[in-house]
Coordinates of C-alpha atoms and ligand atoms in Angstrom, one line a residue:
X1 CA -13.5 -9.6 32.9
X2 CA -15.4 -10.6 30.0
X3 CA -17.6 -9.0 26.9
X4 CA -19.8 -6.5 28.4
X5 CA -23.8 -7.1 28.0
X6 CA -24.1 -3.0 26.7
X7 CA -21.9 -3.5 24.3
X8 CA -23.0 -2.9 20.6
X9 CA -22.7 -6.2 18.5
X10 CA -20.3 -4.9 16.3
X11 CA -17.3 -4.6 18.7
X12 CA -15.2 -7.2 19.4
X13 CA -13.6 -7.7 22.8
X14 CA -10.2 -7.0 22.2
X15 CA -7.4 -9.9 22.7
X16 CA -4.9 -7.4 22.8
X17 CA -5.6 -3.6 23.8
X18 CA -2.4 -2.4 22.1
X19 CA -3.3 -3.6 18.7
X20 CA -3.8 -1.0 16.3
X21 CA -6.4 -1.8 13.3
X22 CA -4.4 -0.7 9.9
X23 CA -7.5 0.2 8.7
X24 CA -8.7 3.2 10.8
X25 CA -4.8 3.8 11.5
X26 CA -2.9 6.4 9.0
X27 CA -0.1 4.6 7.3
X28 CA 2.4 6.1 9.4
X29 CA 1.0 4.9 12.6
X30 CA 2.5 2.2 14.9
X31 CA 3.4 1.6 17.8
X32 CA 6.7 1.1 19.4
X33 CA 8.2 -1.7 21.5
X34 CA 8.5 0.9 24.2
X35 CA 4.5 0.8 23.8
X36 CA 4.1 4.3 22.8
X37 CA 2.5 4.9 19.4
X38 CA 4.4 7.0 17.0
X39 CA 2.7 8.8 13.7
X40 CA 5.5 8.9 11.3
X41 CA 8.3 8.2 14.0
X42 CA 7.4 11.1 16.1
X43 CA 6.4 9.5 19.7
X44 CA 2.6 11.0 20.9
X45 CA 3.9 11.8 24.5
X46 CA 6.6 14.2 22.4
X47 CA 3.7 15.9 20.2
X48 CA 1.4 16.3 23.2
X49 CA 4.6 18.2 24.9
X50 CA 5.5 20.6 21.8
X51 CA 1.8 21.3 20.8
X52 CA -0.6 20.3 23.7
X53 CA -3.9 18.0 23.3
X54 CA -6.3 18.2 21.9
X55 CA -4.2 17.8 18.8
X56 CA -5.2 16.8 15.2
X57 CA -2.4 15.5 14.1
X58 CA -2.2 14.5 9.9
X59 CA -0.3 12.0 8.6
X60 CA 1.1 14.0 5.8
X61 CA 2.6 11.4 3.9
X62 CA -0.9 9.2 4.3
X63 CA -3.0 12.1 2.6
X64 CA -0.6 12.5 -0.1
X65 CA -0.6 8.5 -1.0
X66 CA -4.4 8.3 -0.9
X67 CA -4.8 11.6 -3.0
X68 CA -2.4 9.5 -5.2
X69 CA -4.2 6.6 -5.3
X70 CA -7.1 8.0 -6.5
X71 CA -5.7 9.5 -9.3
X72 CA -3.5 6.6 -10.2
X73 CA -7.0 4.4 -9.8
X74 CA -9.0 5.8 -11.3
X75 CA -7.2 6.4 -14.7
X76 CA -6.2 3.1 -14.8
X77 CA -9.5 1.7 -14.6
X78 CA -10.9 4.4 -17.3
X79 CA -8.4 5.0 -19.1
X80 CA -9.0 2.9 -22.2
X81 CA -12.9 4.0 -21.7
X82 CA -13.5 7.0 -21.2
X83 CA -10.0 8.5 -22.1
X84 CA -8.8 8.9 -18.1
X85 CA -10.6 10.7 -15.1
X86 CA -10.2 14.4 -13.0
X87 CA -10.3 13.8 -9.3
X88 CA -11.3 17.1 -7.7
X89 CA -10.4 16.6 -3.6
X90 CA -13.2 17.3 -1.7
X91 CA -12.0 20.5 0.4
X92 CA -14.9 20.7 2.9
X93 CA -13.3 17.6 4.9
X94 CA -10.2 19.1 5.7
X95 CA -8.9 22.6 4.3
X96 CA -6.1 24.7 5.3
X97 CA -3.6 26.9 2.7
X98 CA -1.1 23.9 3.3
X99 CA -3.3 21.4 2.7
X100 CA -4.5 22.9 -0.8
X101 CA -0.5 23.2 -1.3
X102 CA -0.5 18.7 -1.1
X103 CA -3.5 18.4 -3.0
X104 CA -1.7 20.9 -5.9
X105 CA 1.6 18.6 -5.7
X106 CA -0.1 15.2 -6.5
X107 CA -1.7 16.9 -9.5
X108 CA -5.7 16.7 -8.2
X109 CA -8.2 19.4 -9.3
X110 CA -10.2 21.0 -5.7
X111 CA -13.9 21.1 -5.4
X112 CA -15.0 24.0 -3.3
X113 CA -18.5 24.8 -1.8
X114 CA -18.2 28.8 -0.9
X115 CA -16.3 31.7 -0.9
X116 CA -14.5 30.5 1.9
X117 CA -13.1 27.5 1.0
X118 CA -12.5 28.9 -2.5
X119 CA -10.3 32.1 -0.6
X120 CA -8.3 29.5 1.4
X121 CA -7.4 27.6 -2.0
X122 CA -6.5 30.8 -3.8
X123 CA -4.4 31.8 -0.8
X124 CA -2.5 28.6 -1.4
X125 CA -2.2 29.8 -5.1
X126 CA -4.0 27.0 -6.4
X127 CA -4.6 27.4 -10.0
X128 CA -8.2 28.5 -10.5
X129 CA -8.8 26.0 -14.0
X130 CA -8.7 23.2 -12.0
X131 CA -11.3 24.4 -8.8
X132 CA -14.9 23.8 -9.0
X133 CA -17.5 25.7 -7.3
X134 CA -20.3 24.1 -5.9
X135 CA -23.2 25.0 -3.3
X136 CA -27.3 24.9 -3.4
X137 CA -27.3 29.0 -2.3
X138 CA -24.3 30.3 -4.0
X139 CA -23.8 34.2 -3.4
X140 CA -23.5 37.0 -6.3
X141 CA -19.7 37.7 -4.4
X142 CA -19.3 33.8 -4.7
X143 CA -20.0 34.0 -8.0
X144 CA -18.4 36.9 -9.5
X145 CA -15.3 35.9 -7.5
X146 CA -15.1 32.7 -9.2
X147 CA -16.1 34.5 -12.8
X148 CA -13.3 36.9 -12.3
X149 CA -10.5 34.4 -10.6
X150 CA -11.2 31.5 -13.7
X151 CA -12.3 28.8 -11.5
X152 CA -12.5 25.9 -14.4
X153 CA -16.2 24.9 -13.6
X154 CA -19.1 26.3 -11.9
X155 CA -21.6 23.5 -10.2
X156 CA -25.0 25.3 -10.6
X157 CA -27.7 23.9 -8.7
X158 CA -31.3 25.2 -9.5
X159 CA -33.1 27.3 -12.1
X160 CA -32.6 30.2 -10.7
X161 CA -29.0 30.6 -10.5
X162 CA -28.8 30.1 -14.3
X163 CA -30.2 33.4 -15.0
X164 CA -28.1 34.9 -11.6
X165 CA -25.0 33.6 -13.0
X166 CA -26.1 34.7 -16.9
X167 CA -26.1 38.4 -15.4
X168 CA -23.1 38.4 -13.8
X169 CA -20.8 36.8 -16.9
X170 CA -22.8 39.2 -19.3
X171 CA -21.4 42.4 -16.9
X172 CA -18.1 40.8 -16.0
X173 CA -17.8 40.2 -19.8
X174 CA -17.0 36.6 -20.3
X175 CA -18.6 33.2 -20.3
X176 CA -19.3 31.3 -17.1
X177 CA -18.0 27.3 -17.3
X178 CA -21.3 25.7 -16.3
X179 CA -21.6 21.7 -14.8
X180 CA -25.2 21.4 -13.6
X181 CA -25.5 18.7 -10.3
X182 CA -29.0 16.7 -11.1
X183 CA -30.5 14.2 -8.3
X184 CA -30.7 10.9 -9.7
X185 CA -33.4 10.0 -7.4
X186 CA -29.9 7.1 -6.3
X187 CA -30.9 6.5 -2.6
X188 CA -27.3 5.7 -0.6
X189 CA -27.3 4.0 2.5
X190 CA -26.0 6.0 4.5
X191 CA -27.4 8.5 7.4
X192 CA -30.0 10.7 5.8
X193 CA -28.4 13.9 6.7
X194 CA -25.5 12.9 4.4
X195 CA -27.6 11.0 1.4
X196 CA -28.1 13.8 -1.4
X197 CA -29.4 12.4 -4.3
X198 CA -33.2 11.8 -3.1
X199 CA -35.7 13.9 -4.3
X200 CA -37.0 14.9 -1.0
X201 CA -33.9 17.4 0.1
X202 CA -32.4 20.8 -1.2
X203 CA -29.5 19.8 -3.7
X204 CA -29.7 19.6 -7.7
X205 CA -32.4 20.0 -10.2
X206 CA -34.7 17.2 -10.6
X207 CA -34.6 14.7 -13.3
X208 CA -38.7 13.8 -12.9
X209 CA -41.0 16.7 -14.5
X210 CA -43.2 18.3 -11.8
X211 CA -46.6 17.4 -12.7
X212 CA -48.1 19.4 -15.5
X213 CA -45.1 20.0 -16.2
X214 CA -43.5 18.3 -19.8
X215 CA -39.3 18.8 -18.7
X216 CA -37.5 18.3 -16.0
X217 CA -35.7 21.2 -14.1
X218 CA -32.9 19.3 -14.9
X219 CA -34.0 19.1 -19.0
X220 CA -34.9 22.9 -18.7
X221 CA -31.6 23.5 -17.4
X222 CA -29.3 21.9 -20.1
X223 CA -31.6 23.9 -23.0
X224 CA -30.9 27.0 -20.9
X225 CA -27.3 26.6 -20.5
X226 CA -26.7 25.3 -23.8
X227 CA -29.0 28.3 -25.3
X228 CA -27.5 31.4 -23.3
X229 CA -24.2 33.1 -25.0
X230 CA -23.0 34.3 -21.7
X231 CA -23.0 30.3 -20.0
X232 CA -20.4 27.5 -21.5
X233 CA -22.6 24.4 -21.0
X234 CA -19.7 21.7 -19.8
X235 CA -21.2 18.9 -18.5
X236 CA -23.8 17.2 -15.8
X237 CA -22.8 16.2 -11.9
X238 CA -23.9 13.7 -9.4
X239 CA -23.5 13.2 -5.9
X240 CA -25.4 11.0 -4.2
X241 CA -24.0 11.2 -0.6
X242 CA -21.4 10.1 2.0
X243 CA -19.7 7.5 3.6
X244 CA -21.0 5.1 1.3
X245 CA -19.3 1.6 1.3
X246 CA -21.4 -0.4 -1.8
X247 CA -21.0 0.4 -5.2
X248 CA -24.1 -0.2 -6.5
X249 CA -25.6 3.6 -5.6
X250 CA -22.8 5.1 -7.9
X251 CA -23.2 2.5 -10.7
X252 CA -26.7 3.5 -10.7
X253 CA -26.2 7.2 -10.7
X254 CA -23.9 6.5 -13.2
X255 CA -26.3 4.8 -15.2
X256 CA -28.9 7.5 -15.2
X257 CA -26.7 10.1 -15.9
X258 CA -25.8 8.5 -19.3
X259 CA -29.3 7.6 -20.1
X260 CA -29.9 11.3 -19.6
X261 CA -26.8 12.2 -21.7
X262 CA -27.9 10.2 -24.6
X263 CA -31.5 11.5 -24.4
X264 CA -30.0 14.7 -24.6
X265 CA -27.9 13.9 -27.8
X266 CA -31.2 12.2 -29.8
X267 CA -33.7 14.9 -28.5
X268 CA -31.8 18.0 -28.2
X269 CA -28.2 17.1 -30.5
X270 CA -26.7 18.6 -26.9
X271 CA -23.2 16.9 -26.3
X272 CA -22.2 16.4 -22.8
X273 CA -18.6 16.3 -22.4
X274 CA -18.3 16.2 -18.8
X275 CA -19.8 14.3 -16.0
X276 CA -19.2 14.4 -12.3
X277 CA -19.9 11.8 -10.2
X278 CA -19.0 13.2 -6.9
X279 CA -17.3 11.8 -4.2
X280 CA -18.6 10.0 -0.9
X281 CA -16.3 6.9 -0.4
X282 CA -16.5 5.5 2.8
X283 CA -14.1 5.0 5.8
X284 CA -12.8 2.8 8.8
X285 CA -14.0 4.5 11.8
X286 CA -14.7 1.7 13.4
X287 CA -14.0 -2.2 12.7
X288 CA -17.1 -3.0 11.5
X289 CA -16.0 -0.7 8.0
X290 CA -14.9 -2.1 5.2
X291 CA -13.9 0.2 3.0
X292 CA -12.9 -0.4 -0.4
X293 CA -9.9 0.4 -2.0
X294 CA -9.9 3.2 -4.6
X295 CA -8.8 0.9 -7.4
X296 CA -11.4 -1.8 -6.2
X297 CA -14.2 1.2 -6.8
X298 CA -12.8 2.0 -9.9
X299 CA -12.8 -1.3 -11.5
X300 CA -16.4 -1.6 -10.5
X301 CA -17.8 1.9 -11.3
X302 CA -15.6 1.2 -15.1
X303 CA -17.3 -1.7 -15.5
X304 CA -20.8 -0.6 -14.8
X305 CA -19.9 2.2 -17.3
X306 CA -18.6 0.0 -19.7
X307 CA -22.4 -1.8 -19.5
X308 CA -24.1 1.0 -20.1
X309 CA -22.3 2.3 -22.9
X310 CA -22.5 -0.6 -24.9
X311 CA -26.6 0.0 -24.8
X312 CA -26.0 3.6 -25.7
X313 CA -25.1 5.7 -28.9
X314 CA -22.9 8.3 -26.7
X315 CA -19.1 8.6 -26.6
X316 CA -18.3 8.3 -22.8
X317 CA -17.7 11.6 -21.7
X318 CA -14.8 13.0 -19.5
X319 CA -15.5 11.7 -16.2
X320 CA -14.1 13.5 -12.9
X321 CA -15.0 12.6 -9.0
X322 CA -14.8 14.3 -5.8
X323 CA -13.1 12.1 -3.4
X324 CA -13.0 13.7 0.5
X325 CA -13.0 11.6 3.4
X326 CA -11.7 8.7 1.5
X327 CA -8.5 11.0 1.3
X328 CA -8.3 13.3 4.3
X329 CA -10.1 11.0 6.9
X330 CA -7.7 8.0 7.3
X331 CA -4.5 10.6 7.2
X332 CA -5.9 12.5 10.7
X333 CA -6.3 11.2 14.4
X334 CA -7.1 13.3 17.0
X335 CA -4.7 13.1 20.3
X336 CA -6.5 13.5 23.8
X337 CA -5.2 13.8 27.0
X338 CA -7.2 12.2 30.1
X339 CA -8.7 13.7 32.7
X340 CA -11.7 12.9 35.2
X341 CA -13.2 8.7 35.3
X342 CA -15.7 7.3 36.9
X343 CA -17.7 4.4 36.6
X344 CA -21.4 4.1 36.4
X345 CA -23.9 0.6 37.0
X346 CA -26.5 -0.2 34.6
X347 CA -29.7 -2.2 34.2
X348 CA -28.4 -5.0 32.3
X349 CA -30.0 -5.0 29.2
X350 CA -30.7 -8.7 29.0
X351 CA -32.7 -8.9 32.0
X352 CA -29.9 -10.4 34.5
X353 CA -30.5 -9.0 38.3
X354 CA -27.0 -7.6 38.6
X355 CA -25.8 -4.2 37.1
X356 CA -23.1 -4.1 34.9
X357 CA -20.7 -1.5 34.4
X358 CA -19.6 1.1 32.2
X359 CA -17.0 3.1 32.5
X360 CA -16.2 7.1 31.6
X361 CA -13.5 8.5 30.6
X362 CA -13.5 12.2 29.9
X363 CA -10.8 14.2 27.9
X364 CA -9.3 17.6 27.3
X365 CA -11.9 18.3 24.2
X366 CA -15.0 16.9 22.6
X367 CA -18.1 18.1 20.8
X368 CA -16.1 21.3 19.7
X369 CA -13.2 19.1 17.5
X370 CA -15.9 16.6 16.4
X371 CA -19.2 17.2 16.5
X372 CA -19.9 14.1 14.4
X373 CA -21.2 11.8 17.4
X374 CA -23.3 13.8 18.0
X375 CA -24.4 14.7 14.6
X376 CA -24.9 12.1 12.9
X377 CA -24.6 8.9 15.7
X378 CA -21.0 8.5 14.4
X379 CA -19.3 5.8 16.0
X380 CA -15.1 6.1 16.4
X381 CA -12.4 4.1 17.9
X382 CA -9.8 4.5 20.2
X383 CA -6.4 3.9 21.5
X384 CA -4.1 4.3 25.1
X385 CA -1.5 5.9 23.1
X386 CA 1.0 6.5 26.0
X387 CA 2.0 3.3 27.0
X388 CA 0.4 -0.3 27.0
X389 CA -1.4 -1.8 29.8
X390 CA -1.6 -5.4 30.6
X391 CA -5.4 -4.7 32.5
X392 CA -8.5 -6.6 31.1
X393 CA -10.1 -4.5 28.5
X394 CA -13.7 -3.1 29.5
X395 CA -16.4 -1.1 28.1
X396 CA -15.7 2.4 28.2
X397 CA -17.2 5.8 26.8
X398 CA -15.0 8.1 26.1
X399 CA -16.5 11.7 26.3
X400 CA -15.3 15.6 26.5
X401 CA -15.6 18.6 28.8
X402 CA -19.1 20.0 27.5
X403 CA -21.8 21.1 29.3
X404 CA -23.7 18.7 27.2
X405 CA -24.2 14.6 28.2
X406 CA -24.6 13.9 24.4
X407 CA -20.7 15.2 24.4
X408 CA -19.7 11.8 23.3
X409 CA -15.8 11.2 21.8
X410 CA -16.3 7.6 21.3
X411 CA -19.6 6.1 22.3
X412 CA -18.2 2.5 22.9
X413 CA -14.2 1.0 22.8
X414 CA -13.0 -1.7 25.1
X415 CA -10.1 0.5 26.8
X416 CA -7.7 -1.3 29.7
X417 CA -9.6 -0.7 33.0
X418 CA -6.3 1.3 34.3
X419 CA -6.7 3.8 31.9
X420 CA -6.6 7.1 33.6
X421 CA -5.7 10.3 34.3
X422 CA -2.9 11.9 32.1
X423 CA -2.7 9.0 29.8
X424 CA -3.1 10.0 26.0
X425 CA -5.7 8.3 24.1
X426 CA -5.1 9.1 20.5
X427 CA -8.9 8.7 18.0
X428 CA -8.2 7.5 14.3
X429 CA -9.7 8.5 11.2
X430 CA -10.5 12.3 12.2
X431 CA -8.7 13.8 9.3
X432 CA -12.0 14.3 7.6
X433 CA -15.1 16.3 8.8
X434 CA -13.6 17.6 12.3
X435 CA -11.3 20.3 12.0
X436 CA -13.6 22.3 9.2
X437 CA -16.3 21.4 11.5
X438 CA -15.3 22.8 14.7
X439 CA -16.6 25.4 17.2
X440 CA -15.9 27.9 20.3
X441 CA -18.7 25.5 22.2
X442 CA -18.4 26.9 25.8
X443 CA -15.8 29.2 24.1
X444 CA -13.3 26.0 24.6
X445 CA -10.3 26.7 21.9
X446 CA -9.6 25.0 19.0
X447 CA -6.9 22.6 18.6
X448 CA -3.7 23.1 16.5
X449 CA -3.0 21.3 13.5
X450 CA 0.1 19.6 12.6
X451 CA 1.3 17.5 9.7
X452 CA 4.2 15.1 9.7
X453 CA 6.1 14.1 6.7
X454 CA 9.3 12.6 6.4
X455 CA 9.5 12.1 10.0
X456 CA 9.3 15.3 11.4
X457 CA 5.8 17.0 13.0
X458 CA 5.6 21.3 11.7
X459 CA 2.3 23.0 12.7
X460 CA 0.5 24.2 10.0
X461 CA -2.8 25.4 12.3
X462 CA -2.0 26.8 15.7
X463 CA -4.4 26.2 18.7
X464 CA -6.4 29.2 19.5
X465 CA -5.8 31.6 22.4
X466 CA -8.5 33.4 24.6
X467 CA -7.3 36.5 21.9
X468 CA -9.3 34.6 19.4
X469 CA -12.4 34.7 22.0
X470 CA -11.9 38.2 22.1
X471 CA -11.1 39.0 18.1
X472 CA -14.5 39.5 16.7
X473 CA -16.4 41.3 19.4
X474 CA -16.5 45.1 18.8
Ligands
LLP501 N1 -18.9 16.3 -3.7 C1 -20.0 16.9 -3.2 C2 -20.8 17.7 -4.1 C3 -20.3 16.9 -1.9 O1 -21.4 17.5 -1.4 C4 -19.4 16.2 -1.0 C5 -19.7 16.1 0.4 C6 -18.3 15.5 -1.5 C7 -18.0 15.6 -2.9 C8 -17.3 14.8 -0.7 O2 -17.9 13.7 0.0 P1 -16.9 12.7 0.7 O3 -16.1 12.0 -0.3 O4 -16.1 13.5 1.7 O5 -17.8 11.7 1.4 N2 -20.2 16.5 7.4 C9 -20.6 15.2 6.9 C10 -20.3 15.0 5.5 C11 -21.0 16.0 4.6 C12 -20.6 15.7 3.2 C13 -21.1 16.8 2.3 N3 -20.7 16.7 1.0 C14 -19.9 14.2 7.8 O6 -19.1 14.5 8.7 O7 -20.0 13.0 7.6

């Protein structure tokens, strides 16, 4: 067997099936001589016995050394400039109460994006100074609940919710922490569902007056803030999108933000003591990423700072980011258990008379634990977890038990040709963007989640039952 024709150029065919890439593999990931892979020690065929597949399993020891590294980082790198830097975990890729509890340990602050996610952290008795509350279409509840818990900093995101959120400190009698998230206009490379700071979508108040018009929305909204005795104007945030591997886009958000800060200083004497930069660093999903370390993004984002400051009159002001999938995504893979194969022949697509094959391989979930294939063309990898197989690799897509053909797991992975029914197949780099994302699709229920630390696996989400089906109808 060789390369197959319909494979996309980025993979590789695989010397070695067994290998696993350290970088889409959580640190605790290996595999034994036996052949099976173990996450933290703990062997797959003995997690897929206790818990059943599909399984997100998290490395717990992974999440907590990336959260770390962040923090450790990024104050290195600003540190001397800008007097250190707050690193607010990104809750929307992965959030349960236990997972809040790991974020609390390593000392990070928690960005939240609704009433939801901001429940689940106070559940975990997270303190409320160090949360930030973000979304485009916050609630009055949402709101008030975060006025009357303390959360340290409220993202506001239009015009509108200046005067919503005025109201509500004025009757709940205190004085709302305000960051205000501005699109810098920073176009990210990434898929257009995920890249925020454009004009042309629905987050943050503009930097470019509307015609006629002599301010911004974002200019209006600093004078408003700063003006209102009810609002504590604390500082500006950025985010210009996700799964973004070059640095330039952040540099340059960076660099607009500042300009605006200084402007704001000269024309207005407003200080800005805060700014956000948001999160977005990208991951291995595949082996085609290369994603940088967090130290390697710090050192570059410091240094574009550092340029920018020196053409500026401002003192640099605290800067925080909102790291996510950079720190949840590596830490989870996603354990599957085979089912049903079959193999299809296809027009070659370089003109050669002969069909070539491609094989299927479907497993126990799909769509419902990551809707991200079919979202957002996300590509994954893949890995016979069970045992090794000395069969020649070929091209295989591995897909889950929806009523759907888009129902794609991994759209293309050279996988031995044995590979088969019962065999475990375990997906890297799901940590981020799967769990919080999953669904009752065709009513199938939703995995368990367990973490493993020190060696040992403890469930921290159980898998639904059909009582779940049942619990909300009335
Ligand atoms: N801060 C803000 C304001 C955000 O909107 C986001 C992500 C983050 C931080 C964290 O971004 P990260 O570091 O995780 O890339 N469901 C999509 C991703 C949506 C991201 C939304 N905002 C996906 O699965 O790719």
């Amino acid at each position: 067997m060789t390369e197959s024709p319909l494979a996309p150029s980025w993979l590789s065919y695989p010397s070695d099936t067994s290998y696993l890439n350290p970088v889409m593999y959580s640190n605790g990931t290996t595999r034994q001589v036996s052949g099976e892979v173990t996450i933290g020690t703990v062997p797959v065929s003995e997690l897929a016995a206790t818990y059943g597949t599909p399984l997100l399993v998290v490395d717990e020891d992974d999440f907590r050394a990336r959260a770390r590294g962040f923090v450790e980082g990024f104050n290195r790198a600003f540190d001397s400039l800008c007097g250190g830097v707050d690193v607010y975990y990104a809750s929307k890729s992965l959030l349960t109460v236990q997972v809040a509890r790991w974020v609390a340990e390593e000392g990070l602050n928690m960005d939240v994006a609704s009433g939801g996610e901001l429940a689940i952290a106070l559940r975990a008795g997270f303190d409320p100074a160090k949360i930030g509350l973000h979304g485009n279409n916050k609630s009055d509840q949402e709101l008030t609940r975060a006025l009357q818990t303390g959360v340290g900093r409220i993202v506001v995101d239009s015009l509108s919710e200046i005067y919503r959120l005025a109201a509500l400190a004025e009757s709940a009698g205190v004085s709302a922490p305000v960051m205000l998230r501005l699109t810098t206009g920073v176009h990210a490379s990434t898929h257009s569902y995920i890249a925020t700071a454009h004009e042309d979508q629905k987050f943050g108040l503009s930097m470019i007056p509307a015609p006629g018009e002599e301010r911004s929305a974002a200019e209006q909204a600093v004078l408003a803030v700063a003006e209102h005795p009810h609002l504590r104007y604390l500082g500006l945030h950025s985010h210009i999108g996700s799964q973004i591997f070059e640095a330039d886009g952040f540099t340059a958000a960076a660099d607009r933000m500042l300009n605006f800060i200084a402007a704001l200083q000269t024309q207005h004497g407003i200080t800005t003591a805060e700014l956000d930069l948001g999160g977005g660093y990208g991951i291995a999903y595949t082996e085609a990423d290369r994603p940088r370390a967090p130290e390697d993004i710090a050192d570059s984002l410091a240094e574009g700072i550092r340029a920018t400051l020196q053409s500026l009159t401002i003192d640099c002001p605290r800067i925080s980011i909102e790291p996510g999938r950079a720190i949840s995504g590596p830490a989870g893979s996603t354990l599957y258990r085979v089912g049903t194969t079959k193999t299809v022949w296809v027009d070659d697509p370089t003109g050669a008379d002969q069909p070539v094959p491609r094989r299927y391989v479907a497993v126990d979930g799909g769509m419902s634990d990551n809707p991200r294939p079919v979202l957002y063309d996300a590509d994954y990898s893949a890995t016979l977890a069970s045992r090794v197989s000395q069969a020649d690799p070929v091209l295989t897509r591995i897909v889950g038990k929806h009523c759907e053909s888009g129902d794609i797991v991994v759209r293309d992975t050279y996988q031995p040709e044995d590979l088969d029914d019962q065999d475990l197949v375990l997906v890297p780099a799901t940590g981020a963007y799967c769990h919080v994302m999953s669904s009752n699709y065709n009513a199938l229920l939703r995995p368990a989640v367990v973490a493993i630390s020190g060696g040992s696996a403890r469930l921290i989400i159980r898998r639904e039952t059909d009582q779940d089906l049942f619990a909300r109808e009335v």
